[in-house]
Coordinates of C-alpha atoms in Angstrom, one line a residue:
M1 CA -2.7 -38.0 10.8
E2 CA -3.8 -41.5 11.4
R3 CA -2.0 -42.3 7.8
K4 CA 1.6 -41.5 6.7
L5 CA 1.5 -39.0 4.3
L6 CA 4.2 -40.5 2.0
D7 CA 1.7 -43.5 1.6
L8 CA -1.0 -41.5 0.7
L9 CA 0.4 -39.2 -1.8
N10 CA 1.7 -42.2 -3.7
K11 CA -1.8 -44.0 -3.8
V12 CA -3.3 -40.4 -4.8
L13 CA -0.6 -39.2 -7.3
L14 CA 0.9 -42.8 -8.5
G15 CA -2.1 -45.3 -8.0
D16 CA -5.8 -45.4 -8.4
A17 CA -7.1 -43.7 -5.3
K18 CA -10.3 -43.0 -4.5
E19 CA -12.1 -40.0 -3.8
L20 CA -12.1 -40.5 -0.4
D21 CA -8.1 -40.9 0.1
K22 CA -8.4 -38.2 -2.4
N23 CA -10.6 -35.8 0.2
H24 CA -8.1 -37.1 2.6
L25 CA -5.1 -35.9 1.3
F26 CA -6.4 -32.4 0.1
E27 CA -8.0 -31.7 3.8
I28 CA -4.3 -32.3 4.7
F29 CA -3.1 -29.3 2.4
I30 CA -5.7 -27.3 3.3
E31 CA -4.9 -27.3 7.0
V32 CA -1.1 -26.7 6.1
S33 CA -2.1 -23.9 4.2
R34 CA -3.4 -22.5 7.1
I35 CA -0.9 -23.1 9.6
R36 CA 2.0 -21.8 6.4
I37 CA -0.2 -18.6 6.3
R38 CA -0.2 -17.6 9.9
F39 CA 3.8 -18.7 9.6
F40 CA 4.0 -16.0 6.6
S41 CA 1.6 -13.3 8.5
R42 CA 3.6 -14.0 12.2
L43 CA 7.0 -12.6 9.9
K44 CA 5.7 -10.0 8.2
Y45 CA 6.6 -11.2 4.5
F46 CA 2.7 -9.9 3.6
S47 CA 0.8 -7.9 6.2
L48 CA -2.7 -9.3 5.8
E49 CA -4.5 -8.1 8.4
R50 CA -3.4 -4.2 7.3
N51 CA -4.6 -5.2 3.7
E52 CA -7.9 -7.2 4.7
I53 CA -6.9 -10.2 3.4
S54 CA -8.5 -13.6 4.6
M55 CA -6.5 -16.3 5.7
D56 CA -8.8 -18.6 5.2
D57 CA -9.4 -17.0 1.6
I58 CA -5.8 -17.4 0.9
A59 CA -5.7 -21.2 2.5
L60 CA -8.8 -22.6 0.1
E61 CA -7.1 -20.3 -3.3
A62 CA -3.6 -21.5 -2.8
V63 CA -4.8 -25.0 -2.8
S64 CA -6.8 -24.9 -5.5
N65 CA -4.3 -23.3 -7.8
L66 CA -2.0 -26.3 -7.0
L67 CA -4.5 -28.7 -9.4
S68 CA -4.2 -28.4 -13.2
S69 CA -6.6 -27.1 -15.5
S70 CA -6.9 -30.4 -17.5
E71 CA -10.6 -31.4 -17.1
S72 CA -9.2 -35.0 -17.6
D73 CA -6.6 -35.3 -15.4
Y74 CA -6.4 -32.1 -12.2
L75 CA -3.5 -33.7 -10.5
Q76 CA -1.3 -33.2 -13.3
Y77 CA 0.9 -30.7 -11.8
L78 CA 1.2 -32.2 -8.7
R79 CA 1.6 -35.5 -10.1
R80 CA 4.6 -34.3 -12.0
S81 CA 6.4 -32.0 -9.4
F82 CA 5.9 -35.2 -6.8
L83 CA 8.2 -37.0 -9.3
T84 CA 10.8 -34.3 -10.4
W85 CA 11.4 -33.5 -6.8
D86 CA 14.6 -32.9 -6.4
P87 CA 15.8 -34.5 -4.1
P88 CA 13.5 -37.5 -4.6
I89 CA 10.7 -38.1 -1.8
T90 CA 11.5 -41.5 0.2
N91 CA 10.7 -40.4 4.2
E92 CA 7.7 -38.7 5.9
E93 CA 10.3 -36.0 6.3
E94 CA 10.3 -35.1 2.8
A95 CA 7.0 -35.5 1.8
Y96 CA 6.3 -33.1 4.1
A97 CA 9.0 -31.1 3.1
F98 CA 7.4 -31.2 -0.2
V99 CA 3.6 -30.3 0.7
N100 CA 5.3 -27.1 2.9
K101 CA 7.2 -25.6 -0.1
I102 CA 4.8 -26.5 -3.4
I103 CA 1.6 -24.7 -0.9
D104 CA 4.4 -22.2 -0.1
Q105 CA 5.0 -20.9 -3.6
S106 CA 1.4 -21.0 -4.7
I107 CA 0.4 -19.1 -1.0
Y108 CA 2.8 -16.6 -2.2
Q109 CA 1.6 -16.5 -5.7
T110 CA -1.9 -16.2 -4.3
I111 CA -1.2 -13.0 -2.4
A112 CA 0.7 -11.3 -4.8
K113 CA -2.2 -11.7 -6.8
K114 CA -4.3 -9.5 -4.2
Y115 CA -1.8 -7.6 -2.7
A116 CA -1.1 -5.8 -6.7
E117 CA -4.6 -4.7 -6.5
L118 CA -4.9 -3.4 -2.4
D119 CA -1.3 -2.1 -2.2
P120 CA 0.2 0.7 -4.8
L121 CA 3.9 0.2 -3.9
F122 CA 3.5 -3.4 -4.7
A123 CA 2.0 -2.5 -7.7
K124 CA 4.2 0.0 -8.9
I125 CA 7.1 -2.4 -8.5
L126 CA 5.0 -4.5 -10.5
K127 CA 4.7 -2.4 -13.2
E128 CA 8.2 -1.5 -13.6
I129 CA 9.6 -5.5 -13.0
K130 CA 7.3 -5.6 -16.5
R131 CA 9.0 -2.6 -17.9
A132 CA 12.6 -4.4 -17.1
D133 CA 15.2 -3.7 -20.1
N134 CA 14.5 -6.4 -23.0
K135 CA 18.0 -6.4 -24.0
I136 CA 18.6 -8.0 -20.6
Y137 CA 16.1 -9.9 -19.5
K138 CA 12.3 -11.7 -20.7
I139 CA 9.4 -11.7 -19.4
F140 CA 7.7 -15.1 -20.7
S141 CA 4.7 -17.4 -19.2
R142 CA 4.2 -20.9 -17.5
A143 CA 1.0 -22.7 -16.3
D144 CA -0.6 -19.2 -15.9
T145 CA 2.4 -17.9 -13.9
E146 CA 4.2 -14.8 -15.5
F147 CA 8.4 -15.2 -15.3
I148 CA 11.2 -13.1 -15.6
A149 CA 14.5 -14.1 -16.2
L150 CA 18.2 -13.2 -18.3
K151 CA 18.3 -13.7 -21.6
E152 CA 21.0 -16.7 -21.2
V153 CA 17.9 -18.7 -19.4
N154 CA 16.2 -21.2 -21.7
E155 CA 12.2 -21.1 -20.6
K156 CA 11.4 -24.7 -22.2
D157 CA 14.4 -26.1 -19.5
E158 CA 13.5 -27.6 -16.2
L159 CA 13.0 -24.5 -15.0
N160 CA 15.1 -24.6 -11.0
I161 CA 13.8 -21.7 -9.1
I162 CA 14.4 -20.3 -5.9
P163 CA 12.0 -20.9 -3.3
Q164 CA 10.4 -17.8 -1.9
D165 CA 11.4 -17.9 1.4
E166 CA 14.9 -18.4 0.8
L167 CA 14.5 -15.1 -1.7
I168 CA 13.5 -13.4 0.8
L169 CA 16.5 -14.2 3.0
L170 CA 18.9 -14.0 0.4
G171 CA 21.2 -10.6 0.7
V172 CA 21.7 -8.8 -1.7
M173 CA 25.4 -8.4 -2.4
K174 CA 25.5 -4.8 -3.6
L175 CA 22.9 -2.5 -2.5
P176 CA 21.4 -0.2 -5.6
K177 CA 23.4 3.2 -5.5
N178 CA 19.6 4.6 -6.2
N179 CA 16.4 2.8 -5.1
Y180 CA 15.6 2.5 -9.0
I181 CA 13.5 -0.7 -9.7
K182 CA 16.1 -1.8 -12.8
N183 CA 19.0 -1.4 -10.5
W184 CA 17.0 -4.0 -7.3
I185 CA 16.2 -6.6 -10.4
E186 CA 19.9 -6.2 -11.6
E187 CA 21.8 -6.7 -7.7
I188 CA 18.7 -9.4 -7.0
F189 CA 19.4 -11.5 -9.9
N190 CA 23.6 -11.3 -10.0
S191 CA 23.2 -12.8 -5.8
I192 CA 20.8 -15.6 -7.2
K193 CA 23.6 -16.5 -9.5
S194 CA 26.4 -15.7 -7.3
L195 CA 25.1 -17.0 -3.9
T196 CA 22.8 -19.8 -4.8
E197 CA 22.7 -22.7 -7.2
Y198 CA 18.9 -21.7 -8.7
M199 CA 18.7 -20.7 -11.9
P200 CA 18.4 -16.4 -12.8
V201 CA 14.7 -16.6 -13.1
L202 CA 11.8 -15.7 -11.0
P203 CA 8.2 -15.4 -10.8
I204 CA 7.0 -11.4 -11.2
N205 CA 5.7 -11.6 -8.1
S206 CA 8.3 -12.8 -6.2
I207 CA 11.0 -10.5 -7.6
A208 CA 8.4 -8.0 -6.9
L209 CA 8.0 -9.4 -2.7
K210 CA 11.8 -9.5 -2.7
I211 CA 11.7 -5.6 -3.7
K212 CA 9.3 -4.6 -1.3
Y213 CA 10.7 -6.5 1.0
E214 CA 14.3 -4.2 0.8
L215 CA 12.3 -0.5 0.4
T216 CA 10.5 -1.6 3.8
A217 CA 12.8 -1.7 6.3
A218 CA 9.8 -2.3 9.4
Q219 CA 9.1 -5.7 7.4
K220 CA 12.7 -7.4 8.0
I221 CA 12.5 -10.4 9.7
N222 CA 13.9 -11.6 13.5
L223 CA 15.2 -14.9 13.1
N224 CA 16.8 -14.8 16.1
V225 CA 13.6 -15.9 17.9
L226 CA 11.7 -18.9 17.9
P227 CA 8.0 -19.4 18.1
D228 CA 6.0 -20.0 21.1
P229 CA 6.1 -22.6 23.1
E230 CA 9.7 -23.0 21.7
I231 CA 10.9 -20.0 22.8
Q232 CA 11.2 -21.4 26.1
Y233 CA 12.7 -24.8 24.8
V234 CA 14.5 -25.8 22.0
M235 CA 14.7 -29.4 20.7
R236 CA 17.5 -31.3 19.6
E237 CA 16.1 -32.8 16.4
G238 CA 15.0 -29.8 15.5
I239 CA 18.0 -27.6 15.0
L240 CA 20.1 -31.0 14.2
R241 CA 17.6 -32.0 11.5
S242 CA 17.6 -28.5 10.4
L243 CA 21.5 -28.4 10.0
D244 CA 21.6 -31.9 8.2
R245 CA 19.4 -29.6 5.5
I246 CA 21.7 -26.9 5.2
E247 CA 24.7 -29.0 5.4
K248 CA 23.3 -30.8 2.0
K249 CA 22.9 -27.6 0.1
I250 CA 26.1 -26.7 1.4
Q251 CA 27.2 -29.5 -1.0
R252 CA 24.7 -28.8 -3.9
L253 CA 26.4 -25.3 -3.8
A254 CA 30.2 -26.9 -4.0
D255 CA 29.2 -29.5 -6.6
K256 CA 27.6 -26.3 -8.8
K257 CA 30.3 -23.4 -7.9
E258 CA 33.7 -23.7 -8.3
K259 CA 35.0 -21.3 -5.7
Y260 CA 34.0 -23.5 -3.0
D261 CA 36.8 -26.0 -3.1
E262 CA 37.0 -28.4 -0.2
R263 CA 38.6 -26.1 2.6
T264 CA 35.7 -23.8 2.3
I265 CA 32.8 -26.2 2.3
T266 CA 34.7 -27.5 5.8
I267 CA 35.1 -23.7 7.4
F268 CA 31.1 -23.3 6.4
R269 CA 30.2 -26.5 7.9
E270 CA 32.1 -26.5 10.6
A271 CA 31.4 -22.6 11.7
L272 CA 27.5 -23.2 11.3
N273 CA 27.9 -26.6 13.4
D274 CA 28.9 -24.0 16.0
I275 CA 26.3 -21.9 15.8
A276 CA 23.4 -24.4 15.9
L277 CA 25.0 -25.9 19.4
D278 CA 25.2 -22.0 19.8
L279 CA 21.1 -22.0 19.4
L280 CA 21.0 -25.9 20.9
E281 CA 22.9 -24.9 24.5
G282 CA 21.0 -21.5 24.4
D283 CA 24.4 -19.6 24.5
Q284 CA 24.5 -16.0 22.8
V285 CA 25.4 -16.2 19.1
K286 CA 28.7 -14.2 18.9
K287 CA 28.7 -12.1 15.5
Y288 CA 29.6 -14.4 12.5
Y289 CA 33.1 -13.3 11.4
E290 CA 34.1 -15.1 14.5
Y291 CA 32.7 -18.0 13.9
L292 CA 34.7 -18.0 10.6
K293 CA 37.7 -17.1 12.1
A294 CA 38.1 -20.0 14.3
Y295 CA 38.5 -22.2 11.6
E296 CA 40.7 -19.5 9.5
K297 CA 43.0 -18.2 12.3
D298 CA 44.9 -15.3 9.4
L299 CA 40.7 -14.1 8.5
T300 CA 40.6 -10.0 8.7
Q301 CA 36.9 -8.3 8.6
K302 CA 38.4 -6.9 5.5
E303 CA 38.4 -10.5 3.7
Y304 CA 35.5 -11.8 6.0
R305 CA 33.2 -8.8 4.3
K306 CA 34.9 -8.9 0.5
N307 CA 35.3 -13.3 0.4
Y308 CA 32.7 -14.8 2.9
R309 CA 29.7 -12.8 4.4
A310 CA 27.3 -12.5 1.7
Q311 CA 27.3 -16.4 1.3
F312 CA 28.1 -17.3 4.7
E313 CA 25.5 -15.2 6.3
Y314 CA 22.8 -15.8 3.8
L315 CA 23.3 -20.0 5.0
I316 CA 23.0 -18.4 8.6
R317 CA 19.6 -17.3 7.7
L318 CA 18.8 -20.3 5.6
L319 CA 19.7 -21.9 8.7
K320 CA 17.4 -20.1 11.3
N321 CA 14.8 -20.3 9.1
E322 CA 14.6 -24.2 8.8
I323 CA 14.8 -24.4 12.5
T324 CA 11.6 -22.0 12.2
Q325 CA 9.5 -24.2 9.7
Y326 CA 10.5 -27.3 11.6
Y327 CA 8.5 -26.3 14.7
L328 CA 5.7 -25.2 12.1
Q329 CA 5.2 -28.6 10.0
P330 CA 1.9 -30.3 10.8

């Protein structure tokens, strides 16, 4: 692209842009949407082909859904998201990450609505979520999206919601004894509270997709393989940038979770750095337990499973996902 994306976002969302600038920005949005949909389909978050859902239709509808219903200011939602994004958007890399994330969220919601019409299992899960125990959970709507949250969440607050791709990768700390949907809801929220810095609140479509993903073994994602042509050659920049993003996430977790002392942060950071180097050099990635044991000599497998496994393996999945997304960004 000839123009800087950050400059274009600033001009269209915060300045006095001409229609030509707005059209240029939405052309970028549509192209990014097409790329991201191919990414989702490839990783089997949704089986689009099986359900005969048109990728082009999804791309156009996902971008359209980013526009506010206000006739006087249809950019209202995008502007508010841009201004409140955390961390603030200050360079091209962050501008692309912003565009990817907001489009990803819209794509998930768009496909999920169609899934509810075409996929009986997904529709059943949605129905059960809406029947969740109202003594523990509450369901509310905001900006045409239905959410489910623990009772403790103030729905009027700014919602810090786990992105859908991170939710898919998030390991469930304790698998339900049976496959009742109410038990899956409980364990997913427990995992969000324990393992992440996000609030215990999710769009109903998002948690339905997560449950469907967990119930359907055939849809498991293999993130050990980077997309072509990077299968043959992995660029150093992509891995190091992805590692930097995960290290920032570890620090944010440390700021919000008391259990993250400086020693735990250091162990996670050094072990993830070793994994990144093995990926970079094409070495076989060892058992995850071994990476931590290199920095905690007395660590037993029992202690690893009890105190570290869920969080550490979640961070590893995030690292691999960051690397994959890096190579698929426009």
